[in-house]
Coordinates of C-alpha atoms in Angstrom, one line a residue:
X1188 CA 36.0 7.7 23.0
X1189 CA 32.6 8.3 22.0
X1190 CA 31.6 11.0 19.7
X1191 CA 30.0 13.6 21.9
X1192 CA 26.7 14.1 19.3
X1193 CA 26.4 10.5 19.7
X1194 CA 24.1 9.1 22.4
X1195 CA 23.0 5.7 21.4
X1196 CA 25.7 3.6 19.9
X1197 CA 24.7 0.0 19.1
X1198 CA 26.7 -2.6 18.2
X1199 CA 25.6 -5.9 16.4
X1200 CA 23.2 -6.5 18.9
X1201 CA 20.5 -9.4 18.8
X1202 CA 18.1 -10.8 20.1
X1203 CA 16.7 -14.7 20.4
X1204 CA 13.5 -16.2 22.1
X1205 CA 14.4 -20.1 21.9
X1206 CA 15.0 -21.0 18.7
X1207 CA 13.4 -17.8 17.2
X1208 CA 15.8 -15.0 16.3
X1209 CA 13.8 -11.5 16.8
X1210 CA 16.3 -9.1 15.8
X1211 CA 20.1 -10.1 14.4
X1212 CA 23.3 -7.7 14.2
X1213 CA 21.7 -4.4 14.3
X1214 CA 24.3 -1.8 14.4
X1215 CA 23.4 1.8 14.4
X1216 CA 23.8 5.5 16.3
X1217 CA 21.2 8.2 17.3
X1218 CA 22.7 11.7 17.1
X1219 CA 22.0 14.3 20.1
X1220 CA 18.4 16.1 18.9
X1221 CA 17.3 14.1 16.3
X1222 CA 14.5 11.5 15.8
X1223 CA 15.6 8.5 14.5
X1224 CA 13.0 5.9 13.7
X1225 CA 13.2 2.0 13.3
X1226 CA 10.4 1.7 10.1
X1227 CA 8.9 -2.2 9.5
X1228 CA 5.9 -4.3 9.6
X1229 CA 4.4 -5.4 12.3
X1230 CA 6.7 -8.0 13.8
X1231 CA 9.9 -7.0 12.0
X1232 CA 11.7 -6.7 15.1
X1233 CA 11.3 -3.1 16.0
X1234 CA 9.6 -3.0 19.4
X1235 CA 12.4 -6.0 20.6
X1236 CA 14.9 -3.4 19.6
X1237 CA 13.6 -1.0 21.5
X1238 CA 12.8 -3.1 24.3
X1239 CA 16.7 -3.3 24.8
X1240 CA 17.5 -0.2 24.4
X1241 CA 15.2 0.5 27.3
X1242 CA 16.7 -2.4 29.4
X1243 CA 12.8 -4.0 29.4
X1244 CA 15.5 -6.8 27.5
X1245 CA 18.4 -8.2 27.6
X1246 CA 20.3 -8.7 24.6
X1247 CA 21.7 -12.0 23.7
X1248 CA 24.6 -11.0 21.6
X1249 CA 26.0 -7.4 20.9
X1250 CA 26.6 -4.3 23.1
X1251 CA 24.6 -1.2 23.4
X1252 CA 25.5 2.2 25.2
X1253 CA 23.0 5.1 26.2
X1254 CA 24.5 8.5 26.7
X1255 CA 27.8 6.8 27.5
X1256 CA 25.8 3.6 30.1
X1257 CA 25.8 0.4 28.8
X1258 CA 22.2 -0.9 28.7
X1259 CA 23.3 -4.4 30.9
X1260 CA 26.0 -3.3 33.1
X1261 CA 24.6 0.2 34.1
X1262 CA 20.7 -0.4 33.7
X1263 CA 19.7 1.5 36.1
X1264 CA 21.5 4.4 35.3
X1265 CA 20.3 4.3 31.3
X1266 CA 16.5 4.1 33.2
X1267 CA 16.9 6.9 35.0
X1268 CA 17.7 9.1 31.9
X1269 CA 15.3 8.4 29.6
X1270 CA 11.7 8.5 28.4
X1271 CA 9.6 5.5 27.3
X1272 CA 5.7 5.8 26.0
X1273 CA 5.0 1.9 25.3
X1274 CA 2.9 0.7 22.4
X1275 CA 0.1 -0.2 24.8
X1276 CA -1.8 2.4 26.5
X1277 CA -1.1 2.4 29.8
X1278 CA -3.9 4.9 31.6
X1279 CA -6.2 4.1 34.0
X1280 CA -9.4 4.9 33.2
X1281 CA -10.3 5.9 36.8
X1282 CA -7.9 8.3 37.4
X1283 CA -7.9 11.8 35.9
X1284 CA -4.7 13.0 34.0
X1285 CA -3.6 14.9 37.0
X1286 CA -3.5 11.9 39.5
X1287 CA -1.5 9.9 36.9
X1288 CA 1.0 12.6 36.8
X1289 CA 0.8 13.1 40.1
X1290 CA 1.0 8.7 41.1
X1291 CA 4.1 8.7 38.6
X1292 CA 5.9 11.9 40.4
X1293 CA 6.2 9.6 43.4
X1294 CA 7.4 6.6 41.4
X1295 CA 10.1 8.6 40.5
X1296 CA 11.3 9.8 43.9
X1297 CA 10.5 13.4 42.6
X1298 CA 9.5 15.9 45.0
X1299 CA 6.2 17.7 45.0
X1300 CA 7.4 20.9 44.6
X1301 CA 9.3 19.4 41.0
X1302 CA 6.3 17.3 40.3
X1303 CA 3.5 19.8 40.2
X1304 CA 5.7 22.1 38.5
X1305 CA 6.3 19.5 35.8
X1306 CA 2.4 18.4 35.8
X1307 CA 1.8 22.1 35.1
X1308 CA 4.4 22.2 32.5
X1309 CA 3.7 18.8 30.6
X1310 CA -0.6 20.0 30.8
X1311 CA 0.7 22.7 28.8
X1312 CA 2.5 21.2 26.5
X1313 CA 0.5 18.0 25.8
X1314 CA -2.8 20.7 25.3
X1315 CA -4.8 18.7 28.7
X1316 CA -4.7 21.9 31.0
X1317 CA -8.5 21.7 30.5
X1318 CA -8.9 18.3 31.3
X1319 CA -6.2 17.8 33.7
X1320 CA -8.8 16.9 36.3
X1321 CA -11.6 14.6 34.2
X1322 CA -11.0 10.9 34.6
X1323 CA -9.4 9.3 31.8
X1324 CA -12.1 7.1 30.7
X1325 CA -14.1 10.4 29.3
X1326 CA -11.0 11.0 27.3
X1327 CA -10.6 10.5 23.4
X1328 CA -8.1 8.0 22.4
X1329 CA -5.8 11.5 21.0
X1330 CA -6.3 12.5 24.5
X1331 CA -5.0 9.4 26.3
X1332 CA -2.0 9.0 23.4
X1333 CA -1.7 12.7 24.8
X1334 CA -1.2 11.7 28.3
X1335 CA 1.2 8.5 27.8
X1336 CA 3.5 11.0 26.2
X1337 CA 3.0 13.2 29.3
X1338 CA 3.8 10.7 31.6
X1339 CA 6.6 9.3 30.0
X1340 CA 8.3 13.0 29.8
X1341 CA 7.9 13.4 33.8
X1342 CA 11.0 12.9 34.5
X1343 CA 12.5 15.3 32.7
X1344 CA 14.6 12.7 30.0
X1345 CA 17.1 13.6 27.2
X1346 CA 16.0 11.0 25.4
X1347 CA 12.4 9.8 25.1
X1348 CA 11.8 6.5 23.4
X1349 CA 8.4 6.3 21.4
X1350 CA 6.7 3.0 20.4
X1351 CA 4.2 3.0 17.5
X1352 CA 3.2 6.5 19.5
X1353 CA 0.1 7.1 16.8
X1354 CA -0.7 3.4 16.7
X1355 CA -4.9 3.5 16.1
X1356 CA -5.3 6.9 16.4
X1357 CA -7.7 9.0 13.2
X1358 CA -5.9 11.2 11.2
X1359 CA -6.2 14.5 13.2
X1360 CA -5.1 13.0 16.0
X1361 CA -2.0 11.6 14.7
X1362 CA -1.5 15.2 13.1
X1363 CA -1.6 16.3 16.3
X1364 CA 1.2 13.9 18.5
X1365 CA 3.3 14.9 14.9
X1366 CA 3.2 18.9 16.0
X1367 CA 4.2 17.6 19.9
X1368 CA 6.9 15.5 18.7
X1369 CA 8.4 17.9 16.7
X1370 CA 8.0 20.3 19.9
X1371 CA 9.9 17.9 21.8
X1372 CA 13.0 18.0 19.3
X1373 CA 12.9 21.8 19.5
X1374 CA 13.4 21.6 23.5
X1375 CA 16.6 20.0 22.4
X1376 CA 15.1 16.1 23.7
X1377 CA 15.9 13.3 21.1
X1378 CA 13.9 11.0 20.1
X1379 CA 14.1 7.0 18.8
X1380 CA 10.5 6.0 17.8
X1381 CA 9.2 2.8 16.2
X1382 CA 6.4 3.5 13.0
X1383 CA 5.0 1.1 10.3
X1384 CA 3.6 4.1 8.6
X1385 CA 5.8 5.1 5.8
X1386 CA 3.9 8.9 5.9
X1387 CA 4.9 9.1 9.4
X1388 CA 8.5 8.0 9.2
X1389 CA 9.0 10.5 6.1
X1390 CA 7.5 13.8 7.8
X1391 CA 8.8 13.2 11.4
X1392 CA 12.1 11.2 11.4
X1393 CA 15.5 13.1 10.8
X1394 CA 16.7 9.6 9.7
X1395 CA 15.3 6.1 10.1
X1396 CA 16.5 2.1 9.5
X1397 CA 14.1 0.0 7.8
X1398 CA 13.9 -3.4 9.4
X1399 CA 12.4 -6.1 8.0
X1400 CA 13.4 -9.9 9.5
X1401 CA 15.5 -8.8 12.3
X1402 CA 17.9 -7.0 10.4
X1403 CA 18.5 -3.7 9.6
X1404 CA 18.5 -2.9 5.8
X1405 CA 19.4 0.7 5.0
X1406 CA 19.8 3.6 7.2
X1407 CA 19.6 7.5 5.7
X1408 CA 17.3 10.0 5.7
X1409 CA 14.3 10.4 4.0
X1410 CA 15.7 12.2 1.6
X1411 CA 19.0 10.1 1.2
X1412 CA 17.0 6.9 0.8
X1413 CA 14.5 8.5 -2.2
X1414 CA 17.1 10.0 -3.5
X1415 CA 19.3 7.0 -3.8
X1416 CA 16.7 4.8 -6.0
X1417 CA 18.2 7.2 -8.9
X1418 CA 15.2 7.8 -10.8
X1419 CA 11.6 8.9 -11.2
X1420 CA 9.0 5.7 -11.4
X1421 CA 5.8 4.6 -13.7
X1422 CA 3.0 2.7 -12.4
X1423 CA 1.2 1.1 -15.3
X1424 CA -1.8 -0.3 -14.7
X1425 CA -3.4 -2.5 -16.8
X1426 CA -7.0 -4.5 -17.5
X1427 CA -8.1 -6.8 -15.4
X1428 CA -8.9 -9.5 -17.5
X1429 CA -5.6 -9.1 -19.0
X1430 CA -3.1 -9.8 -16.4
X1431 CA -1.3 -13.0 -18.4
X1432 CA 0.4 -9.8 -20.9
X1433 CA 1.8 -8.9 -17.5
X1434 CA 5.4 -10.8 -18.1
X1435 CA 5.9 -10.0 -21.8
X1436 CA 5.4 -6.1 -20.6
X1437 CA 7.8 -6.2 -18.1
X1438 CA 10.1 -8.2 -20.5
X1439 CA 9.7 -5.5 -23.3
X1440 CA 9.6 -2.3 -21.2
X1441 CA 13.0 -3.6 -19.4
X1442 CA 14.5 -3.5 -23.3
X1443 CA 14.0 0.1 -23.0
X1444 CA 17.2 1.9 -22.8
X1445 CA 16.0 4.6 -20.1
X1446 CA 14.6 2.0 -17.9
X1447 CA 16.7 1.0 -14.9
X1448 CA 14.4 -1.2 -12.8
X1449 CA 11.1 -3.3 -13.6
X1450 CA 9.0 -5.0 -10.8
X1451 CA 5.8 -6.5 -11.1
X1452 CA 2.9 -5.3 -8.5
X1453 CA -0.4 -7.0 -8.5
X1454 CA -2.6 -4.7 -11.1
X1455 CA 0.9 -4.1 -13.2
X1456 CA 4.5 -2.3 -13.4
X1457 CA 6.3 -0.2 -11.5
X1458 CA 8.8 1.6 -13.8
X1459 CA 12.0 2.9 -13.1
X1460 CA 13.5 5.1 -15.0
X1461 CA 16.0 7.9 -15.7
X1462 CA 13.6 10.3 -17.8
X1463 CA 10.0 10.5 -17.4
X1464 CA 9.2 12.5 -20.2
X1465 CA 11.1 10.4 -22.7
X1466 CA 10.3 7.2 -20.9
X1467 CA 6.5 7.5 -20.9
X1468 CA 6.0 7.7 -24.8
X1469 CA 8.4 4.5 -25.2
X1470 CA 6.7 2.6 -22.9
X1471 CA 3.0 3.1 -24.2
X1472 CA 4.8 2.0 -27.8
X1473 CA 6.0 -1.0 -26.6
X1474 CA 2.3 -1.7 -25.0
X1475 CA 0.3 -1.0 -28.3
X1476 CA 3.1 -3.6 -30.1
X1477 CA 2.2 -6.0 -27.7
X1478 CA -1.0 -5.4 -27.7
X1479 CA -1.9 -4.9 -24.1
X1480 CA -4.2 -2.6 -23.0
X1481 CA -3.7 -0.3 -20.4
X1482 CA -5.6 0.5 -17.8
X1483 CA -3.4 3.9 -16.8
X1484 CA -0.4 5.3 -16.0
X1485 CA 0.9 7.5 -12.8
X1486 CA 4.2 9.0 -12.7
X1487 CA 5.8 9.9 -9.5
X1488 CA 8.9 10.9 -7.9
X1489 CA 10.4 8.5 -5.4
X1490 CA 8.6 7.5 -2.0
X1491 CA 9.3 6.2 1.0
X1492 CA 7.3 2.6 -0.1
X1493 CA 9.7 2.6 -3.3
X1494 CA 13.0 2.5 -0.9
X1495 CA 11.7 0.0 1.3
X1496 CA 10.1 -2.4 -1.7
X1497 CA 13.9 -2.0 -2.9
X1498 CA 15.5 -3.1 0.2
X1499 CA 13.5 -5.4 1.5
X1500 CA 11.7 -7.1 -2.1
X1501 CA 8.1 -6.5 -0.4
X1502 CA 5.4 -3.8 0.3
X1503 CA 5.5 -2.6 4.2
X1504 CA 2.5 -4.8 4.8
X1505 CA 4.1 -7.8 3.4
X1506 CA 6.2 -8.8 6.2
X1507 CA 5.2 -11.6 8.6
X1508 CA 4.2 -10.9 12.3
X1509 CA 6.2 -12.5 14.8
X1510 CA 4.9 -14.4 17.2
X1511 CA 7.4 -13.2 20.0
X1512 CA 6.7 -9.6 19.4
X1513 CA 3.4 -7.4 20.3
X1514 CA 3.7 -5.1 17.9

């Protein structure tokens, strides 16, 4: 029997297009009021993943369940329990909020009593009381993000399923669908989103997977994952015009006894190690002796990009769009 704080439970499922494998043996569960988030590049597999989830696809290998229905055998009744705000906006620029709200009420077999008193309720909530009645082509691209997460809440779901839900948006925008979000958890609704921004997965998600390939490489929290590099890091930086020093400074600084990791980055090291303070003074030594100049040197605790250059060998950037995926 399930457990009851679980409501997603998923089960080496995968995903091919032809001879293209999308997503491979992801195996994972979404507790009851969290937000979980699938963090990768762009065409890591992440929107495939949640397009089964969503029954949009079918899997071709693996089982999935939603609060208890399997995702192929009871479709309908996983659609009719959840939220979904795509990746693409899907307003119509001749229509005011309201009327989408309103169009999508009937969709959904709700009656009009229920639908205008969620419209009133989801205005609210989404801060478009104001505009409720302005077509949506006068709208800011915050505003239209606003009303996709309206209209995927209409139908009242316990869980809503987000994809890339501050893709494009400027900064105080974004800030903004963080706060509703966050508001959405509090009313006791969980949430699976997608993200390729490592900020965004580390202030909003209670625990996230990165994926990178298809596949799933670590799942934690924040917290967990930072925590579990086991160290501190130093970014050396060094001259330009001296970048061929680069591998006899990694290969002396790794001789250090405090030093747990060394990778190379394109402008110079990123340091591991155990103690900063005692750390620092060796490494500068061993850069005088080899006579390499240094350009500076940052220390920082761990960061989201540090767990995922660990587990996956690459910055989030790095990974290769698929060709299968819109992403």
């Amino acid at each position: 029997m399930m457990d009851p704080a679980v409501v997603i439970d998923v089960a080496r499922l995968g995903k091919t297009f032809g001879p293209v494998t999308a997503v491979e043996d992801l195996s994972f569960t979404v507790h009851a009021g969290e937000i979980f988030g699938l963090l990768g590049p762009n065409g890591a597999g992440k929107s495939t993943a949640l397009r089964m989830l969503i029954t949009v696809l079918p899997p071709s290998t693996g089982t999935a369940t939603v609060l208890g229905h399997d995702i192929v055998r009871e479709a309908d009744t996983v659609r009719s329990l959840i939220g979904y705000v795509p990746q693409e906006r899907a307003v119509d620029r001749f229509l005011t909020g309201r009327e989408h709200l309103e169009l999508l009420g009937g969709l959904y077999h709700l009656s009009r009593t229920e639908t205008n008193a969620r419209i009133d309720e989801l205005l609210k909530l989404v801060n478009l009381e104001e505009h409720a009645d302005r077509v949506a082509k006068t709208y800011s691209g915050g505003m239209k993000r606003k009303l996709d997460i309206a209209c995927g809440l209409l139908p009242n779901p316990k869980i809503v399923f987000l994809d890339e839900p501050t893709l494009g948006l400027d900064v105080q925008s974004r800030l903004k669908i963080w706060d509703y979000i966050r508001q959405l958890r509090e009313n006791g609704i969980t949430i699976v989103m997608t993200t390729n921004y490592l900020e965004e997965a580390d202030q909003l998600c209670d625990r996230l997977a990165i994926i990178d390939g298809g596949t799933i490489r670590v799942i934690g929290s924040p917290l967990e994952l930072k925590t579990g590099l086991g160290g501190d890091s130093l970014s050396v930086t060094i001259k330009e015009h001296e970048a061929d020093t680069l591998p006899r400074l990694r290969e002396g600084v790794m001789a250090l006894p405090l030093v747990r990791d060394v990778r190379l980055n394109p402008t110079g090291l990123d340091i591991l190690v155990e103690s900063p303070e005692k750390s620092l003074p060796a490494v500068i030594e061993v850069a005088q002796r080899l006579d390499c100049s240094l350009d500076g040197i940052e220390y920082h605790r761990p960061r989201l990009d540090d767990v995922f250059i660990a587990h996956t060998g690459h910055g989030l950037r790095g990974g290769t769009p698929d060709a299968t995926e819109e992403e």
